[in-house]
Coordinates of C-alpha atoms in Angstrom, one line a residue:
X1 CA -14.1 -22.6 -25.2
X2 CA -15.9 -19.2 -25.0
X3 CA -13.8 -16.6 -26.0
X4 CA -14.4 -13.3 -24.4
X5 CA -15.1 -9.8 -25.7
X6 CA -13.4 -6.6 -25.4
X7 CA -15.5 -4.4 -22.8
X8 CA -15.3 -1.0 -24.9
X9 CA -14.7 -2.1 -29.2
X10 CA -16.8 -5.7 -28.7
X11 CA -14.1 -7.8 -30.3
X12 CA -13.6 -11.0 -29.4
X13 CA -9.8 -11.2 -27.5
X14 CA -7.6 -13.9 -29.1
X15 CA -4.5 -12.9 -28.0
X16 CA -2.5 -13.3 -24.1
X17 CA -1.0 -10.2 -22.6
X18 CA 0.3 -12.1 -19.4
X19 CA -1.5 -15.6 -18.0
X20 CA -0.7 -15.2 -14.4
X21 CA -2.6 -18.1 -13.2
X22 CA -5.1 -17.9 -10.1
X23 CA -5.5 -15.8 -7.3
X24 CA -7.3 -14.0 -5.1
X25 CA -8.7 -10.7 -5.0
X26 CA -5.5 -8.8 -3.9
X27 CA -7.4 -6.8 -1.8
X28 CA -9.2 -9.4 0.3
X29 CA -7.0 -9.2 3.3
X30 CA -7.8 -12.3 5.5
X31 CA -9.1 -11.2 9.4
X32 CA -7.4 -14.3 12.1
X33 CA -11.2 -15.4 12.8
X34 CA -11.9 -16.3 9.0
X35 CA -8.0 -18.5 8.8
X36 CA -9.6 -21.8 8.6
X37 CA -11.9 -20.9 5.8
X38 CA -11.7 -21.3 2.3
X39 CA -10.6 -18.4 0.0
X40 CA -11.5 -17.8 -3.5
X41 CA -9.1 -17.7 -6.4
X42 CA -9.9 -16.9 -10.0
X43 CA -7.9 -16.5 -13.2
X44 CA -5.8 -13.7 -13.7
X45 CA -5.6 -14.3 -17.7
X46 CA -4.7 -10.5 -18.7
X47 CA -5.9 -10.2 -22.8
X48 CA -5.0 -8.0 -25.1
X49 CA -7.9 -6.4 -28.0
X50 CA -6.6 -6.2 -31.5
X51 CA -8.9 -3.8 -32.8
X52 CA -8.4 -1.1 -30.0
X53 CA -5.7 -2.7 -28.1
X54 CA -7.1 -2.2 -24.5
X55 CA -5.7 -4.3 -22.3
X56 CA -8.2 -6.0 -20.0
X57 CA -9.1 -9.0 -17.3
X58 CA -12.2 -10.8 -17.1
X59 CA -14.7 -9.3 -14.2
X60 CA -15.5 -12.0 -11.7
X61 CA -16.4 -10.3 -9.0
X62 CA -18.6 -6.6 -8.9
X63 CA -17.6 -4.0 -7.5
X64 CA -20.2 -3.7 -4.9
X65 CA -18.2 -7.0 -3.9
X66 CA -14.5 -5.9 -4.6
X67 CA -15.2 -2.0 -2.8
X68 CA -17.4 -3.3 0.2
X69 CA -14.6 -3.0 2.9
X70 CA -11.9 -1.2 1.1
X71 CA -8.8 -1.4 2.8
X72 CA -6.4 1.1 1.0
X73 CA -6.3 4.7 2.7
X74 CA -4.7 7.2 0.4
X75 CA -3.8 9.6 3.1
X76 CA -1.1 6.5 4.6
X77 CA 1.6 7.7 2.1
X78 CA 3.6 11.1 2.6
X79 CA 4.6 10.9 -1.2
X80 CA 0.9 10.3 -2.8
X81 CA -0.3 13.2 0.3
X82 CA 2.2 15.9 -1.5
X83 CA 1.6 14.8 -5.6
X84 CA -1.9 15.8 -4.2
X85 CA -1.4 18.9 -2.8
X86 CA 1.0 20.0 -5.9
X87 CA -2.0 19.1 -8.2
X88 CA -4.6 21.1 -6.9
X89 CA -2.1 24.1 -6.5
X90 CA -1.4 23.4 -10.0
X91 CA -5.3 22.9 -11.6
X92 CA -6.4 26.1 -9.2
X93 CA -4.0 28.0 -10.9
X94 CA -4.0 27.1 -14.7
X95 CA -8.0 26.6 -14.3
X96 CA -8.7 29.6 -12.3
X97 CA -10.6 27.5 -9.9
X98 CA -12.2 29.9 -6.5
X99 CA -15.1 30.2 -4.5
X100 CA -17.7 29.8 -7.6
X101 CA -16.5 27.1 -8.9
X102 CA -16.9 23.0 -8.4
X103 CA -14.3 20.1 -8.3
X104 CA -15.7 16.8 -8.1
X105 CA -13.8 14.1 -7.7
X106 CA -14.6 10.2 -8.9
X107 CA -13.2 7.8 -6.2
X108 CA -12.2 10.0 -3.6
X109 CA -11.0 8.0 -0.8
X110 CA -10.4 9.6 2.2
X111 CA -10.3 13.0 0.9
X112 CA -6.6 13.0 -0.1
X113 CA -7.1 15.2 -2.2
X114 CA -10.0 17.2 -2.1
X115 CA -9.1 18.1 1.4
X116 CA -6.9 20.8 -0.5
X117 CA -9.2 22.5 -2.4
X118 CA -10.9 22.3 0.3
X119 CA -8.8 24.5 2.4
X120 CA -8.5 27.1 -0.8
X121 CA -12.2 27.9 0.2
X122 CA -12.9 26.3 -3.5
X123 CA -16.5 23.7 -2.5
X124 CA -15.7 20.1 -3.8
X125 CA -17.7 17.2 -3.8
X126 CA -16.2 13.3 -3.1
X127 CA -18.1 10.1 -5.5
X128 CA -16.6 7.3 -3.6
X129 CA -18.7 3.9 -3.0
X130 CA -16.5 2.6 0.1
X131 CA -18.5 3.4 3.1
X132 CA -15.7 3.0 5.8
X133 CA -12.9 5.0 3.4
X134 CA -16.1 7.2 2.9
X135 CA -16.2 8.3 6.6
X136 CA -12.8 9.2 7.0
X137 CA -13.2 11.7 4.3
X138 CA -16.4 13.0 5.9
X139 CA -14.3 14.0 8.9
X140 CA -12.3 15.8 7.4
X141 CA -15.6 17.7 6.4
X142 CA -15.4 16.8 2.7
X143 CA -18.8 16.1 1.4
X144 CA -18.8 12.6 -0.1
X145 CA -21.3 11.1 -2.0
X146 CA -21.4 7.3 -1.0
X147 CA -22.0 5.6 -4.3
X148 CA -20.6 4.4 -7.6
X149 CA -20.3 7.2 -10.4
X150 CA -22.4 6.0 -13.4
X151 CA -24.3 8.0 -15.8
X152 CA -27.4 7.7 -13.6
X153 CA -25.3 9.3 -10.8
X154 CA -24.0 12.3 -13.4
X155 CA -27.2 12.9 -14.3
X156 CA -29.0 13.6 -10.4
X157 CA -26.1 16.0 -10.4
X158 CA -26.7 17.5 -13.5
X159 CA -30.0 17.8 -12.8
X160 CA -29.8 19.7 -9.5
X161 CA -27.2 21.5 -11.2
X162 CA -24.4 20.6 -9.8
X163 CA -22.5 20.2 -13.2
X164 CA -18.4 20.5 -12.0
X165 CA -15.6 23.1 -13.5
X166 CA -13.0 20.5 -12.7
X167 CA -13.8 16.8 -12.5
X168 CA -10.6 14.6 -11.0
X169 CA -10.7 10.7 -11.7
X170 CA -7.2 9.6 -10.3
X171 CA -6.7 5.9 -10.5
X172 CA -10.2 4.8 -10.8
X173 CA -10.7 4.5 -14.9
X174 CA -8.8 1.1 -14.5
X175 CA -11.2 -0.2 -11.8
X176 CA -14.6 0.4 -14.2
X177 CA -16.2 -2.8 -15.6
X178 CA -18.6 -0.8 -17.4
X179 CA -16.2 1.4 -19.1
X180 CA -18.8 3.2 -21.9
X181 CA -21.2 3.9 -19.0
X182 CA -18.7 5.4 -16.9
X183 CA -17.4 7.6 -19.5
X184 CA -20.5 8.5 -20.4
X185 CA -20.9 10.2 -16.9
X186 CA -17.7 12.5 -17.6
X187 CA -19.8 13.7 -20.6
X188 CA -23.1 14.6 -18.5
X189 CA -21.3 15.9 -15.8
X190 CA -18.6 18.4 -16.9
X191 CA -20.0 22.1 -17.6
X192 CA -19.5 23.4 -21.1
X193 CA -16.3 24.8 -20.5
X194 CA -15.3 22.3 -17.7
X195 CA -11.9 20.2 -17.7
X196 CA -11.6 16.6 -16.8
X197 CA -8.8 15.2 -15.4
X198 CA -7.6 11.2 -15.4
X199 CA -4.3 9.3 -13.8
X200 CA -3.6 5.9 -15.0
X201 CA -1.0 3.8 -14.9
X202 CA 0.8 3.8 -18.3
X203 CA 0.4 0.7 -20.6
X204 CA 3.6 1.8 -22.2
X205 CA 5.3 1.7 -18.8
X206 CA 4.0 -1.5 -17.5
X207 CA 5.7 -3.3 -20.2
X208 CA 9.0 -1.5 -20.4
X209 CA 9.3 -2.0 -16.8
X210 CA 8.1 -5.7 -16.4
X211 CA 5.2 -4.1 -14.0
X212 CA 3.0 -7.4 -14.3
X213 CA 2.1 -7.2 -10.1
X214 CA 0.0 -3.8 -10.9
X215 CA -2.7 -6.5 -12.9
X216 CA -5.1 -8.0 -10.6
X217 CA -8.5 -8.6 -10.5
X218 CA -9.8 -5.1 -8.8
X219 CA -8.3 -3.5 -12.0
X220 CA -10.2 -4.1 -14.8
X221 CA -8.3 -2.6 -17.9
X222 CA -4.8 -0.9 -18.6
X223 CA -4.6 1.8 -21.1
X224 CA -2.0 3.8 -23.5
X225 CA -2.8 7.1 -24.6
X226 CA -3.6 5.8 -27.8
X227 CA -6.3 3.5 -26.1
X228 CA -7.9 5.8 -24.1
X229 CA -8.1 8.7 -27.4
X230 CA -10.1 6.3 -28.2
X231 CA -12.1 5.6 -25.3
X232 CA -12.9 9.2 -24.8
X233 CA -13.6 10.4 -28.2
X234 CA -16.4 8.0 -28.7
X235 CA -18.1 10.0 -26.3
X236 CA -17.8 13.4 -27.5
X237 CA -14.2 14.1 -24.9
X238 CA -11.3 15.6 -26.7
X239 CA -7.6 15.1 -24.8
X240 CA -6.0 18.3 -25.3
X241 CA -3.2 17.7 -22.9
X242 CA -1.2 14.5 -21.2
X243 CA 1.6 14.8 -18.4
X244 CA 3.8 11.6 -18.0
X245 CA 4.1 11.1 -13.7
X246 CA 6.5 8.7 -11.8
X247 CA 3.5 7.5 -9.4
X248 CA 2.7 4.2 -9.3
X249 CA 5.7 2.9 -11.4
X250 CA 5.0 5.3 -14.3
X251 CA 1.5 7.1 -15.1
X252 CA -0.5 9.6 -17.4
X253 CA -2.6 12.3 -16.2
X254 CA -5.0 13.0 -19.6
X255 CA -6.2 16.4 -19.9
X256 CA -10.3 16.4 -21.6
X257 CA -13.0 18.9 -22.6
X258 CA -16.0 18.8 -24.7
X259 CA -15.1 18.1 -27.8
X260 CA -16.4 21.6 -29.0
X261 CA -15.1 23.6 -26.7
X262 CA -12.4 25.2 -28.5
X263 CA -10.7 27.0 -26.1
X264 CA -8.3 23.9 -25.3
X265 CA -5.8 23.8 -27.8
X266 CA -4.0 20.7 -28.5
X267 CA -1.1 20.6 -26.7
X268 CA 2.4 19.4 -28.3
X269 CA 3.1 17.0 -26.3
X270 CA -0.1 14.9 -26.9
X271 CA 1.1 14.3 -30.5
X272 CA 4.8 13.8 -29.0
X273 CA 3.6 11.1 -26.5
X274 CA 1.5 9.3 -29.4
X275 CA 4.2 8.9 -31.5
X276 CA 6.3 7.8 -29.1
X277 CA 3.8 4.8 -28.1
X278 CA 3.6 4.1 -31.7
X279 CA 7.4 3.8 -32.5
X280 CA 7.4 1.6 -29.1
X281 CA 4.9 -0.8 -31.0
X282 CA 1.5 0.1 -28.9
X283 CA -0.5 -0.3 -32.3
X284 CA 1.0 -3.5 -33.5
X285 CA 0.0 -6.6 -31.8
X286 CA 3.4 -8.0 -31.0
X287 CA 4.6 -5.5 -28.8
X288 CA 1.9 -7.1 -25.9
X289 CA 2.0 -10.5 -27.0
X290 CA 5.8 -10.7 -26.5
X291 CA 5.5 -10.0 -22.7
X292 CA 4.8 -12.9 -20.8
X293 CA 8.3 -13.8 -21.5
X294 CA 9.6 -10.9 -19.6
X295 CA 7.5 -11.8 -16.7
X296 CA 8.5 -15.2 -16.2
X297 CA 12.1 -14.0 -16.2
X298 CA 11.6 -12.0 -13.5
X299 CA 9.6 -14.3 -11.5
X300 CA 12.4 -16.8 -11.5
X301 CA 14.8 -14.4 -10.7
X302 CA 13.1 -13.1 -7.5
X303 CA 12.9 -17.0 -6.7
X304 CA 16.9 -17.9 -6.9
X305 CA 17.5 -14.8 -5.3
X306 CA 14.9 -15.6 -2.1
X307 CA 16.3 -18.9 -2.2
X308 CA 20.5 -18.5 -2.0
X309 CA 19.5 -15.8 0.9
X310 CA 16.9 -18.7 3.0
X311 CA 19.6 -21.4 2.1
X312 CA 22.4 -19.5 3.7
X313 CA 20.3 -19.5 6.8
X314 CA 19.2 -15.9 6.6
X315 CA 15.6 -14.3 7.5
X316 CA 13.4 -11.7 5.3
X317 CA 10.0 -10.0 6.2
X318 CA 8.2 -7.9 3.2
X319 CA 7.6 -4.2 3.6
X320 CA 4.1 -3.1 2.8
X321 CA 0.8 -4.8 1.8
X322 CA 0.1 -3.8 -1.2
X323 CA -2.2 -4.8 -3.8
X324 CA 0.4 -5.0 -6.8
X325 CA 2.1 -7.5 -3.7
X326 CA -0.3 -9.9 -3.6
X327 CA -0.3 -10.3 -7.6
X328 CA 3.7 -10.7 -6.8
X329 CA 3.6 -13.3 -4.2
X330 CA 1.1 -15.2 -5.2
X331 CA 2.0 -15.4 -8.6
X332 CA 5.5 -16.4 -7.8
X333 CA 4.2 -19.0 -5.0
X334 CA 6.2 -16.6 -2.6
X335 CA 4.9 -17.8 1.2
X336 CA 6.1 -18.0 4.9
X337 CA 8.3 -20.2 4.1
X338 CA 10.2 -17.9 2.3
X339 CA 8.6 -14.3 4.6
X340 CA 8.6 -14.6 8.0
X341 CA 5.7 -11.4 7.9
X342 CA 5.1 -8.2 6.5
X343 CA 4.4 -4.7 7.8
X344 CA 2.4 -1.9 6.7
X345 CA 2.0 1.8 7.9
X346 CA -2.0 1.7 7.7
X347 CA -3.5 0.2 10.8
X348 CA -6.7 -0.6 9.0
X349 CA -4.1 -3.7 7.3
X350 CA -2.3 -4.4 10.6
X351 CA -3.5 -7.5 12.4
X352 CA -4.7 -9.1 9.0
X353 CA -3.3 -11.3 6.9
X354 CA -2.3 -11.2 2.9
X355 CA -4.8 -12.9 0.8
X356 CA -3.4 -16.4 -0.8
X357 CA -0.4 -16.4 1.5
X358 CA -1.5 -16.2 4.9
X359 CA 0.8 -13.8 5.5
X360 CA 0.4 -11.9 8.7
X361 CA 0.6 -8.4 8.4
X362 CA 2.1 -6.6 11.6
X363 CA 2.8 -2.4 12.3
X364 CA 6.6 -1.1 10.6
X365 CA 7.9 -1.6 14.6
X366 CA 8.3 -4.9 14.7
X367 CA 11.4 -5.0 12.1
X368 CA 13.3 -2.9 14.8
X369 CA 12.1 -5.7 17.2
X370 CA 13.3 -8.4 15.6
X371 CA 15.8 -7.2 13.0
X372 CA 15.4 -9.3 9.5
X373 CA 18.5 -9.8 7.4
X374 CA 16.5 -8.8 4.7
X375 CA 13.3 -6.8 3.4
X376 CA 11.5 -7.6 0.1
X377 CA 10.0 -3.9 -0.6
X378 CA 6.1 -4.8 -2.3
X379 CA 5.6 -1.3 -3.0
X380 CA 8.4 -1.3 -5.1
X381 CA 7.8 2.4 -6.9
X382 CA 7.9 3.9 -2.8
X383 CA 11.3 2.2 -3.0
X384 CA 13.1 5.6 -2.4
X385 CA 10.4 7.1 0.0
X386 CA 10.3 3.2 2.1
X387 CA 14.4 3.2 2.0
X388 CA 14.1 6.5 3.5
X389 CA 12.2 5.9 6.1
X390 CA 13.9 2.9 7.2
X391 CA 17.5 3.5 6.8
X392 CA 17.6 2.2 10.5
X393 CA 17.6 -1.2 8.8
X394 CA 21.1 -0.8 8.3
X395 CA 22.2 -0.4 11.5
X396 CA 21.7 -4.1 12.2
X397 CA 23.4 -4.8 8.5
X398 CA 19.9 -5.3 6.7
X399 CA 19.2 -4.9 3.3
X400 CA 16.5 -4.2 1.1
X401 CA 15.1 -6.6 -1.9
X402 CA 13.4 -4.7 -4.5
X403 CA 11.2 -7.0 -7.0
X404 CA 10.9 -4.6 -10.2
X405 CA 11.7 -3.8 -13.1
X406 CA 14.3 -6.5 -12.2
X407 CA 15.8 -8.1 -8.6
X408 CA 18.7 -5.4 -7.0
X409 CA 19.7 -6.4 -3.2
X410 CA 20.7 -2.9 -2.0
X411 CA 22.8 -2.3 0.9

């Protein structure tokens, strides 16, 4: 058996984080005409390195492959729309950001975020390799660069000096197969006095919170704050700040510079958050290895409880189609005979059909049409923004299943 090796220390990984089995690439929605053709699934064996203790999945597919046709529009949730409009408030005040300066963000979608800057008259720049999320930012007249960010991309902007006072990566580090090139990039393409910004999911959280649907094949690696020191000091980046976020189920936004510039002082909180991962075990091996355990709890859980409510005779659609759902469903062999279909806000999902499952994916009317007894919620950490927005559900006496950290039915 060949054993792989970790992509940023070169160890070989001998130890499990989570074996989830196969599946497919979570976001390879299924159009009706492609049905009666055969998908492909591959392992979704999460590993953990003992040397550096990034946590990682095997890269069966490039991203030229996985970001083709990207189906996830940022701009499709309210909540994600307003963390992004408080965070360039935020960076163009503590950075001093205006009209001479540059913010150039790595993965920009649709222009979510830049779109803000943006309209502070402050000139941005979008890296983001989807050509049909690409467009949509376009329209919103933010230049977008259609192309992975690599260190050959940093340095054609470096070299027609376009070197940025703000670089933004916000959920993108994860998706990098080629994580020492990619970092590498940060280093050519921040100005002297520049500051980099990253938003990850948090290792730390994932565990504590049984968060196993946020691994899948589209997201290569999973970092602490410990990990990714280490990441970015081996290329000359110093984190002198860190924020802990509720997004996605619990992230880290990582504050870099140069490693020489000396005007960022080390923030207290840094050391505060380090020490906290290491009294939660993040530099031991045990605390990943123990895991699994946790997951296959929760997975039969969520099955008893889907099967007491379809043996009392009762119907359940899913709310969204996310990603982290896929992982969910198709690692817990969750199908239509348990969801009669799901719904999503985004029309670029509607009329498809969930990867693995089959499931048919349909616009958020159609619960009011035919009234389900119950709704599994697959974007589980928009639980408070989803119940919101469909507190109608109740009026016909339905009730909402949410997955993780661990089953709840709530009224």
């Amino acid at each position: 058996m060949i054993v792989p090796k970790c992509r940023f220390c070169g160890a070989a990984l001998q130890h499990t984080f989570v074996d989830l089995g196969v599946s497919p690439l979570a976001n390879a929605y299924v159009r009706e005409t492609q049905l009666n053709q055969m998908e492909a699934f591959y392992p979704l064996h999460a590993r953990v390195c003992s040397r550096c203790f990034l946590v990682q999945v095997d890269a069966f597919q490039s991203p030229n492959r996985l970001f083709e046709d990207y189906a996830y529009f940022s701009s499709y949730s309210e909540s994600w729309l307003r963390h992004a409009e408080d965070y360039a408030r935020e960076m163009t005040r503590r950075f001093c950001l205006d009209e001479r300066s540059l913010v150039i963000e790595i993965a920009s979608n649709d222009g979510y975020l830049l779109q803000y800057f943006h309209k502070s008259g402050i000139p941005v720049l979008g890296i983001e390799p989807a050509k049909n999320v690409a467009r949509s930012a376009e329209a919103k007249g933010i230049p977008t660069l259609t192309e992975f960010f690599d260190t050959s991309t940093a340095t054609e902007l470096r070299s027609a000096g376009r070197q940025a006072d703000l670089i933004v990566a916000n959920n993108v580090i994860a998706h990098v197969p080629d994580l020492r090139d990619f970092v590498s990039g940060f280093k050519l393409l921040l100005k002297p006095e520049g500051v980099l910004t990253i938003e990850f999911p948090h290792l730390l959280r994932l565990i504590e919170n049984n968060e196993f649907d946020t691994i899948y094949h589209e997201h290569f690696s999973y970092f602490s704050l410990l990990t990714m020191n280490k990441v970015l000091a081996e290329h000359g980046l110093r984190i002198f700040d860190v924020e802990e976020l509720s997004t996605h189920g619990g992230s880290l936004r990582v504050y870099a510079c140069h490693e020489e510039n000396m005007r960022c002082g080390v923030a207290d909180r840094v050391h505060a958050l380090r020490e906290k991962e290491e009294a939660a075990g993040l530099s031991s091996i045990g605390a990943y290895t123990s895991f699994s355990a946790r997951v296959f709890e929760v997975k039969r859980a969520l099955l008893e409880c889907l099967i007491a409510i379809k043996q009392q005779g009762k119907t359940i659609a899913a709310y969204g189609a996310p990603a982290k759902g896929n992982t969910l469903l198709n690692f817990c062999g969750i199908g239509r005979d348990f969801l009669e279909y799901a719904v999503d806000q985004s029309p670029h999902k509607q009329g498809l059909f969930l990867p693995g499952t089959r499931i048919p994916i349909s616009p958020p009317e159609r619960l009011s049409e035919t009234k389900p007894d119950y709704i599994l919620i697959l974007p589980w950490n928009l639980k408070d923004e989803i119940v919101k927005q469909m507190a109608h559900v109740r009026n016909w006496g339905g009730r909402f299943i949410i997955p993780i950290p661990r089953v709840q039915v709530l009224s």
